[in-house]
Short mmCIF file of C-alpha atoms in Angstrom, two decimals:
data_model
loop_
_atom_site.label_atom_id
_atom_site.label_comp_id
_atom_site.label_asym_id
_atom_site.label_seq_id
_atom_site.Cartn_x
_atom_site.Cartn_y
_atom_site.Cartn_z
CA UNK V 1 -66.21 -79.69 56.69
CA UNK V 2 -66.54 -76.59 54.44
CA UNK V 3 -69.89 -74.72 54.77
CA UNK V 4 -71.62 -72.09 51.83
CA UNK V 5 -73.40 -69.97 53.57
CA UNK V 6 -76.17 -69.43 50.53
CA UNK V 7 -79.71 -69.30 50.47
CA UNK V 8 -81.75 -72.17 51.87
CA UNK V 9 -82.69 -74.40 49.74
CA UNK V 10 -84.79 -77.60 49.86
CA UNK V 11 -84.55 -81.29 49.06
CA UNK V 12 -87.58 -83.38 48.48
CA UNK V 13 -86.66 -86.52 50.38
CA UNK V 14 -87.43 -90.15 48.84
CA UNK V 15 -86.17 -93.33 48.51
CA UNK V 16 -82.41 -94.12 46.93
CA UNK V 17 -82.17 -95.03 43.58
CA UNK V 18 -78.34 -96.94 42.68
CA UNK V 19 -77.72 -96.82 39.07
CA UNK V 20 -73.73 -96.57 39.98
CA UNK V 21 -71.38 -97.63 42.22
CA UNK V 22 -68.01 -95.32 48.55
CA UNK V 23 -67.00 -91.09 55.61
CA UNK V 24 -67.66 -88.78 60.94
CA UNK V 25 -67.73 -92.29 62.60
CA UNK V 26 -70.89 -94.26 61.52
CA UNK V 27 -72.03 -98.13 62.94
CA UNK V 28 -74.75 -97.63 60.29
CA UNK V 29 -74.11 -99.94 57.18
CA UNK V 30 -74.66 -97.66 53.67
CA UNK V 31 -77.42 -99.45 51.88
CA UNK V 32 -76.04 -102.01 49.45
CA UNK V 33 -72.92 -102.47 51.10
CA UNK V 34 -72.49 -105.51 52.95
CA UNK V 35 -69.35 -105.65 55.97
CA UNK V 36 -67.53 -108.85 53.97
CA UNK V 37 -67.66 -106.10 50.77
CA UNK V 38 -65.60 -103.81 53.45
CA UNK V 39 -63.36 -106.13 55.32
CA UNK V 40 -59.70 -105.74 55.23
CA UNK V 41 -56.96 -108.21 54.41
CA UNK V 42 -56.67 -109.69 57.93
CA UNK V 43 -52.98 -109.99 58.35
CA UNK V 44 -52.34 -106.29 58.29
CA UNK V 45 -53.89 -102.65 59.55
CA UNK V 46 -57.45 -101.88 60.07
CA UNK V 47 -57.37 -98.05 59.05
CA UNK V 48 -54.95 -95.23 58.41
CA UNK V 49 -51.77 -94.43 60.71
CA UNK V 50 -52.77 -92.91 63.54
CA UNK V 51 -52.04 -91.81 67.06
CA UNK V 52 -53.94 -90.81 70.12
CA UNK V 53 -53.18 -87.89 72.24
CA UNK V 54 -55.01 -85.25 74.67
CA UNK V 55 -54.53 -81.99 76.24
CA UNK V 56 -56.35 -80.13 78.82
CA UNK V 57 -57.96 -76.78 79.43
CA UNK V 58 -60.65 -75.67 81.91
CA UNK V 59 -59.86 -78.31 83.70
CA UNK V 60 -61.18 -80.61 81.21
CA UNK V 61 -58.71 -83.51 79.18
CA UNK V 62 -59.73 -83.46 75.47
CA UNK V 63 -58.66 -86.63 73.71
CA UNK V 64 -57.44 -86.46 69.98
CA UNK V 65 -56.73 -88.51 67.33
CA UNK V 66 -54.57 -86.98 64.43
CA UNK V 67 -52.82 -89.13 61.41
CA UNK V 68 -48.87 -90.06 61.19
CA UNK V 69 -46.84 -90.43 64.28
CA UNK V 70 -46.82 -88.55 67.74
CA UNK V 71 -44.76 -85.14 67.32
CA UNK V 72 -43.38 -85.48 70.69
CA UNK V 73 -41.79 -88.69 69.80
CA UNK V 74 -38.82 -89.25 67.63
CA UNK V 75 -39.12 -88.00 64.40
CA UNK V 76 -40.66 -90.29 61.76
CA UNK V 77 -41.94 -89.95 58.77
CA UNK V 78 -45.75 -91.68 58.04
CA UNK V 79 -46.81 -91.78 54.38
CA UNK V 80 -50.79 -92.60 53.14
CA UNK V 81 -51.22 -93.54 50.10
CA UNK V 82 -54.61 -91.38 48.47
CA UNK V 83 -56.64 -92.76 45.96
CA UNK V 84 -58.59 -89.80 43.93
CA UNK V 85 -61.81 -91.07 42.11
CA UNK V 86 -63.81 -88.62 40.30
CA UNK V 87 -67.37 -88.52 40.15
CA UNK V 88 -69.31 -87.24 37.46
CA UNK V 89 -72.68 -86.68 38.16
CA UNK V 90 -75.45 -86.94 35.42
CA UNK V 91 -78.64 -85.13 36.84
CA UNK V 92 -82.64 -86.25 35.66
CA UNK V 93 -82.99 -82.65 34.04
CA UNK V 94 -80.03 -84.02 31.72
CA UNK V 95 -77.11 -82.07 32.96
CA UNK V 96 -73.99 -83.63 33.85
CA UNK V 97 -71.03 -81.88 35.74
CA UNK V 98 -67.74 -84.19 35.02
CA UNK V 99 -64.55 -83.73 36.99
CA UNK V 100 -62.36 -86.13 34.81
CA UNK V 101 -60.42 -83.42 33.21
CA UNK V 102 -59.51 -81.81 36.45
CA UNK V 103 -58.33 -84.73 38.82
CA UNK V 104 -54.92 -84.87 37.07
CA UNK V 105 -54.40 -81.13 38.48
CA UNK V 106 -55.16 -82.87 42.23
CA UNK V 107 -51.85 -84.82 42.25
CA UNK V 108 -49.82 -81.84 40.10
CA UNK V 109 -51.09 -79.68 43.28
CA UNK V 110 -49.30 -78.99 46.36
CA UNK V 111 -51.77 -81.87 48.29
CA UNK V 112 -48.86 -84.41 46.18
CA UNK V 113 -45.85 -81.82 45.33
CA UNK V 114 -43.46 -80.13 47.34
CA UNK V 115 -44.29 -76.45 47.19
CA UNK V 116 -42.89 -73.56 49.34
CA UNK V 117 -44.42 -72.90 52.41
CA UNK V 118 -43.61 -70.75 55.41
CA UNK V 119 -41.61 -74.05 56.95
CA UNK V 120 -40.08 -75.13 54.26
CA UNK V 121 -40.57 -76.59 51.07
CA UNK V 122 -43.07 -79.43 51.24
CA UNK V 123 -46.57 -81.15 50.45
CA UNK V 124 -49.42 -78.85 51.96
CA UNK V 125 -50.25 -81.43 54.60
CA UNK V 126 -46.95 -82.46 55.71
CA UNK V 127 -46.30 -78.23 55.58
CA UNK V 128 -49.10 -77.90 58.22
CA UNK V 129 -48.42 -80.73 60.35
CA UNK V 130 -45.08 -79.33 60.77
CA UNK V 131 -46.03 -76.32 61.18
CA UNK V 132 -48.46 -76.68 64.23
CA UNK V 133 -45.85 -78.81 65.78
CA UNK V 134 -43.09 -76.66 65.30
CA UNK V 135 -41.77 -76.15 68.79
CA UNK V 136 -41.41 -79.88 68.71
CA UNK V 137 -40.69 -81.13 65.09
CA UNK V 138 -38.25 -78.67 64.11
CA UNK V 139 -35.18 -80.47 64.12
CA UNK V 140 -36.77 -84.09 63.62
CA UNK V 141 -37.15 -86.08 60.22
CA UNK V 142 -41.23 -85.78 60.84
CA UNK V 143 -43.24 -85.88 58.19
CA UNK V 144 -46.86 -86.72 57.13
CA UNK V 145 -46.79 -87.16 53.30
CA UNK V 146 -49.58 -88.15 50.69
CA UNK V 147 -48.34 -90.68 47.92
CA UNK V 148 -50.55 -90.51 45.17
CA UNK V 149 -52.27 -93.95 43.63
CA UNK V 150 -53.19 -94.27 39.94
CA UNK V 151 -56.31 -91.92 39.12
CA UNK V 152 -59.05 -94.51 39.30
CA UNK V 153 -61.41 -94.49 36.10
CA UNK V 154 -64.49 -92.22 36.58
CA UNK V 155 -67.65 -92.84 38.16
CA UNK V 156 -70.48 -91.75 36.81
CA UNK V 157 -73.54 -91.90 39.08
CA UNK V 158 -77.35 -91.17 38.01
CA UNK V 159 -78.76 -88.89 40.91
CA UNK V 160 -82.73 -89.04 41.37
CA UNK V 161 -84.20 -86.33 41.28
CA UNK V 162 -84.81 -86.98 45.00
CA UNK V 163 -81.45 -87.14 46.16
CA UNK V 164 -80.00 -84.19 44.05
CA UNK V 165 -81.08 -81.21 41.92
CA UNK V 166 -78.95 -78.33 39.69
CA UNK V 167 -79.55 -74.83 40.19
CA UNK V 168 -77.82 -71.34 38.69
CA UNK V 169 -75.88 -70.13 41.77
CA UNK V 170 -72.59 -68.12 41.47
CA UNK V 171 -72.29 -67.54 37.91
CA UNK V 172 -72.60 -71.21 36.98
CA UNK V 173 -74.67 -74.23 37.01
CA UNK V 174 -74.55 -75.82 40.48
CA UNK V 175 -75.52 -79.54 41.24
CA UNK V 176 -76.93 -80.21 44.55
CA UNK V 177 -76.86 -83.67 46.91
CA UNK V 178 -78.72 -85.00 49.39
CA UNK V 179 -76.16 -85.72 52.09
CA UNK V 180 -77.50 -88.98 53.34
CA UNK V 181 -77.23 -90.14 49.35
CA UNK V 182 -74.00 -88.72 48.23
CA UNK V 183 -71.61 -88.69 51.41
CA UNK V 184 -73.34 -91.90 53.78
CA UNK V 185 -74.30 -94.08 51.17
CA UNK V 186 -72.38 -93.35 47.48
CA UNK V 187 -68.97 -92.84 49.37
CA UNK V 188 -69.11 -96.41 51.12
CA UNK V 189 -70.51 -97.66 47.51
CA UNK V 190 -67.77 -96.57 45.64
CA UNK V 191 -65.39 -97.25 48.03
CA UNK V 192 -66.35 -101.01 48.07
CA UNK V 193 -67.02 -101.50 44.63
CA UNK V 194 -63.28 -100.22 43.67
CA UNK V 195 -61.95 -102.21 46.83
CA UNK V 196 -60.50 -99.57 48.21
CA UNK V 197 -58.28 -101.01 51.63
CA UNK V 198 -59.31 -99.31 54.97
CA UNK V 199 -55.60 -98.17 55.60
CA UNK V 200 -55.97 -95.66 52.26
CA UNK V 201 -57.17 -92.29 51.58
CA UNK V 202 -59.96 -92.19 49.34
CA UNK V 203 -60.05 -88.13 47.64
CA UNK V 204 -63.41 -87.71 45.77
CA UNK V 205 -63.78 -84.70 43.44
CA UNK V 206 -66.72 -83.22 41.90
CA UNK V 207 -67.14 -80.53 39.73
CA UNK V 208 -69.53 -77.34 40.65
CA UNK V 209 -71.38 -79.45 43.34
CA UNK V 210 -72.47 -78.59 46.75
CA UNK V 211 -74.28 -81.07 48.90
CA UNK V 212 -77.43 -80.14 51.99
CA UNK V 213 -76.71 -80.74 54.95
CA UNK V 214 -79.20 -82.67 56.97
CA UNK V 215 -82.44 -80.75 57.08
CA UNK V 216 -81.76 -79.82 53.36
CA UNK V 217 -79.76 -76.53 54.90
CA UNK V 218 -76.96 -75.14 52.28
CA UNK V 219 -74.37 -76.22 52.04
CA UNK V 220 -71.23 -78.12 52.99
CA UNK V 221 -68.55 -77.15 49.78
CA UNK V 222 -66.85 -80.30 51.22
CA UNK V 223 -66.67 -82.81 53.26
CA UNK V 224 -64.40 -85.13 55.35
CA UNK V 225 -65.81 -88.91 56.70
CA UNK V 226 -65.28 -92.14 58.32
CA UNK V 227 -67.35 -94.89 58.12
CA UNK V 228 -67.13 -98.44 60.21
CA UNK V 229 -69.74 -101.07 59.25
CA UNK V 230 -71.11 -103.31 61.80
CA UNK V 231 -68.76 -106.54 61.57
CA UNK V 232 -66.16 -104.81 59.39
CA UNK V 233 -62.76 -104.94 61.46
CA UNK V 234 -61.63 -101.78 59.60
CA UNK V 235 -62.42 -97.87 59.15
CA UNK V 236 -62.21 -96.16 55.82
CA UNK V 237 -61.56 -92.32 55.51
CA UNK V 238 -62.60 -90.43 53.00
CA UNK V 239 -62.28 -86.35 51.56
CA UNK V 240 -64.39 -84.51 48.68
CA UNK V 241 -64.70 -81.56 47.33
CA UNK V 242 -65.01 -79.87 43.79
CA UNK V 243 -62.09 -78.62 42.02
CA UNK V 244 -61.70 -76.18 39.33
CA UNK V 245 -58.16 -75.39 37.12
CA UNK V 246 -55.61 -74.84 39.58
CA UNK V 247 -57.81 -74.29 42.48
CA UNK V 248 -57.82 -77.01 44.94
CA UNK V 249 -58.49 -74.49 47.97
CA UNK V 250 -61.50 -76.34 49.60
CA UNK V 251 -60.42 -80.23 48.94
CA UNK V 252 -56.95 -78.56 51.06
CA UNK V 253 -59.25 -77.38 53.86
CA UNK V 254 -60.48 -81.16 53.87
CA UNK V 255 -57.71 -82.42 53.80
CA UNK V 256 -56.02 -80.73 56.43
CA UNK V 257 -58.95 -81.60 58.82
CA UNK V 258 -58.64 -85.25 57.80
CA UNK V 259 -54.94 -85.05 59.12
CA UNK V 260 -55.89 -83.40 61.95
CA UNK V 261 -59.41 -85.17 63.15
CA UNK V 262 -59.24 -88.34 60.50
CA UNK V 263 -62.23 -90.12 62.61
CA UNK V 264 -64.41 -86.40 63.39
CA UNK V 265 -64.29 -87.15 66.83
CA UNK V 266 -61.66 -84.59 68.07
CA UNK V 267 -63.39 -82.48 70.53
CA UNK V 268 -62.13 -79.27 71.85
CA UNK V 269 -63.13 -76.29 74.21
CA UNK V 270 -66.03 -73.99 71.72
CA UNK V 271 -64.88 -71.76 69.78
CA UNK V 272 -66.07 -68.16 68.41
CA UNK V 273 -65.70 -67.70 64.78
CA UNK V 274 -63.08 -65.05 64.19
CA UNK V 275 -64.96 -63.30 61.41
CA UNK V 276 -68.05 -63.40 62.52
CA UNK V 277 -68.30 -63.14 66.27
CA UNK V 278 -70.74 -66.34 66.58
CA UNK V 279 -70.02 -70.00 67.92
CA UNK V 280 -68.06 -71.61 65.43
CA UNK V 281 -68.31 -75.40 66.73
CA UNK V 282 -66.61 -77.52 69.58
CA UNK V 283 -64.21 -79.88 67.09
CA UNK V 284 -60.97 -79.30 65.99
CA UNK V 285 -62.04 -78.36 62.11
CA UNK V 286 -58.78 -76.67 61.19
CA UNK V 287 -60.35 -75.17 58.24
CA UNK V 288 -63.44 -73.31 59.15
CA UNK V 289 -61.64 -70.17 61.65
CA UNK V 290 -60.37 -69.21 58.22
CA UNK V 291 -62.44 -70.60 55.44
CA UNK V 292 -61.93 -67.01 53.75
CA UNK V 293 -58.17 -67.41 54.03
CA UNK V 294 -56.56 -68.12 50.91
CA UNK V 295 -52.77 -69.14 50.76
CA UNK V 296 -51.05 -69.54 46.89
CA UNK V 297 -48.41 -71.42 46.29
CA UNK V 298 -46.95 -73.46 43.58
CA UNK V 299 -49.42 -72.26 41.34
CA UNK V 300 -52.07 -73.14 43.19
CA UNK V 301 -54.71 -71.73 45.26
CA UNK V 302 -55.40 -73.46 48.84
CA UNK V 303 -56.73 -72.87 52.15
CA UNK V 304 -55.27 -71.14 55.01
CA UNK V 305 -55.60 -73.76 58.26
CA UNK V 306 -55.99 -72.81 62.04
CA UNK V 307 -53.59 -74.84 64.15
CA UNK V 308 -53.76 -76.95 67.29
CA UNK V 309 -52.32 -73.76 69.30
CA UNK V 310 -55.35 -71.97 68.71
CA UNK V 311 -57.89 -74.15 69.60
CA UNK V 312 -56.23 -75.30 72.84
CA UNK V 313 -55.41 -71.88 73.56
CA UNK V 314 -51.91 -72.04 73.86
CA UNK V 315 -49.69 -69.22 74.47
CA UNK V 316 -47.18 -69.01 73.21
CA UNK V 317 -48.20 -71.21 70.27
CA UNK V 318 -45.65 -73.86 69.75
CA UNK V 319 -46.26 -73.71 66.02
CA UNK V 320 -43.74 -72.08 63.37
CA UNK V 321 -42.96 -68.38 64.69
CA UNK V 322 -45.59 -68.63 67.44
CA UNK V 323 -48.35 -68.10 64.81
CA UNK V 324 -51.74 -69.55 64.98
CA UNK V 325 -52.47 -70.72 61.60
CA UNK V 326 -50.44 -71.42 58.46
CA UNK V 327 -50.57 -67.45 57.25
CA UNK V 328 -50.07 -65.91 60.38
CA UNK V 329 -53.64 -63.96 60.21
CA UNK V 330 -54.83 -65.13 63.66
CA UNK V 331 -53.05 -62.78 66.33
CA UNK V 332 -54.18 -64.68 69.47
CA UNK V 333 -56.07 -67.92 70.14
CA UNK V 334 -59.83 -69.21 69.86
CA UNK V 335 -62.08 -67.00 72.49
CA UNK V 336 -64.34 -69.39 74.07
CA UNK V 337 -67.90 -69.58 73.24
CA UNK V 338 -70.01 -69.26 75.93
CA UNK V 339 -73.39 -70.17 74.79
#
């Protein structure tokens, strides 16, 4: 996920209201969504490609789960198909924030196009998958590639004025979301509603819209999830963020961290925040040890992403040129947090 560190604000909390119509591991069904709603077609897969893996440090085996096919193995190429639904928002003081306009620029951007990166010319994603995995991918056909469905028509939701507020904050008119009513119950919602299959990427965008985190703390910017309802035989992964005209920086920190911890349960040794000097978490969020990192390419702006390397503390890194993320601004691997 993709935190703004802003001032606190607060969230009254109260009951949902659905006037519209859907991401970390939940058993918890989303209000209104029933598991037949989610089920997948039977005969074929229950989520996204994935494989399992671990490593071990501290004398400690860390299990992971990344999407697309083992790097170690024979090269082969894994393609998702991502389904990007925009969301306009209409708030109770009257102001709406509508992302319609902009969700053509997601599949023009490098998270759909071959761009240049520092391994080639390729999709973002498949640029940093290859990348990380350098050492081992280098002379395989391996890939991790997005295929872009049809933009699916706009939903507009109605937020209560419990669930979501706007506020001037950076030069602009912000909206703001309660997390348990945007990401763990409107996600699922949507999802369902446009029957979106388990084995697809669903990309939300927003425009100018931050949501609390639990405890009504600001902000995550955006947000990767997974959601399996009780009696559903599949998982559904979802990324959102808000876009603006050519900038697609913080749904490509998402994104990345949905290729590299699809389910959020990819644990690793804790980590200190390279800018900061403080414990940056104990999962392998690719995006966060350089959320300040910008890399621009194909006329885009996106993020710069930490790789596996660093947070297993690899040396030498077996990613492209022995760097630890994509722009080669981390010198040395994650020091561990001891607190």
């Amino acid at each position: 996920m993709l935190r703004a560190h802003v001032a606190l604000l607060t969230l009254l909390a109260g009951s949902l209201s659905l006037s519209a119509c859907m991401s970390n591991a939940s058993s918890v069904v989303p209000r209104g969504v029933t598991a037949d709603a989610l089920r997948p077609n039977a005969a074929g897969p229950s989520t996204i490609p994935f494989y399992r893996s671990s490593f071990a440090y501290g004398g400690q085996t860390y299990p992971f789960t990344m999407v697309g096919s083992n790097p170690l193995n024979a090269g082969r190429t894994t393609t998702v198909t991502a389904v990007i639904v925009p969301v306009k928002l209409s708030f109770s003081n009257g102001v709406a924030l509508d992302p319609t306009a902009l969700a053509p620029d997601v599949v023009k951007s490098p998270l759909f196009t071959a761009a240049p990166f520092v391994d080639g010319t390729a999709q973002f994603g498949d640029a940093v998958m290859r990348a990380e995995f350098w050492s081992f991918v280098k002379k395989k056909h391996y890939h991790v590639l997005l295929s872009a469905a049809p933009i699916a028509p706009t939903v507009t939701l109605s937020v209560p004025s419990t669930d979501g507020y706007t506020a001037s904050s950076r030069g602009a008119t912000l909206g703001y979301l309660s997390f348990s009513w945007f990401v763990q119950t409107m996600e699922p919602l949507i999802v369902a509603q446009l029957k979106i299959p388990p084995t697809e990427l669903t990309i939300f965008v927003t425009y100018h819209t931050d949501v609390l985190e639990p405890g009504s703390h600001c902000c995550y910017r955006g947000y990767h999830y997974a959601f399996t309802p009780p009696g559903a035989s599949g998982t559904w992964t979802t990324a959102w963020a808000s876009v603006t005209k050519n900038n697609v920086e913080v749904l490509s920190h998402e994104v990345a961290e949905w290729l590299n911890d699809p389910f959020y349960t990819n644990a690793v040794p804790a980590w200190i925040e390279p800018e900061t000097g403080a414990c940056g978490g104990a999962l392998l969020e690719v995006g966060d040890p350089v959320t300040n990192h910008a890399v621009r390419t194909g006329g885009f702006r996106l993020q710069d992403i930490a790789f596996f390397s660093w947070f297993t503390r690899q040396t030498p890194s077996i990613a492209f040129g022995g760097r630890y993320d994509l722009d080669g601004d981390l010198k040395a691997p994650a020091a561990n947090c001891t607190t």
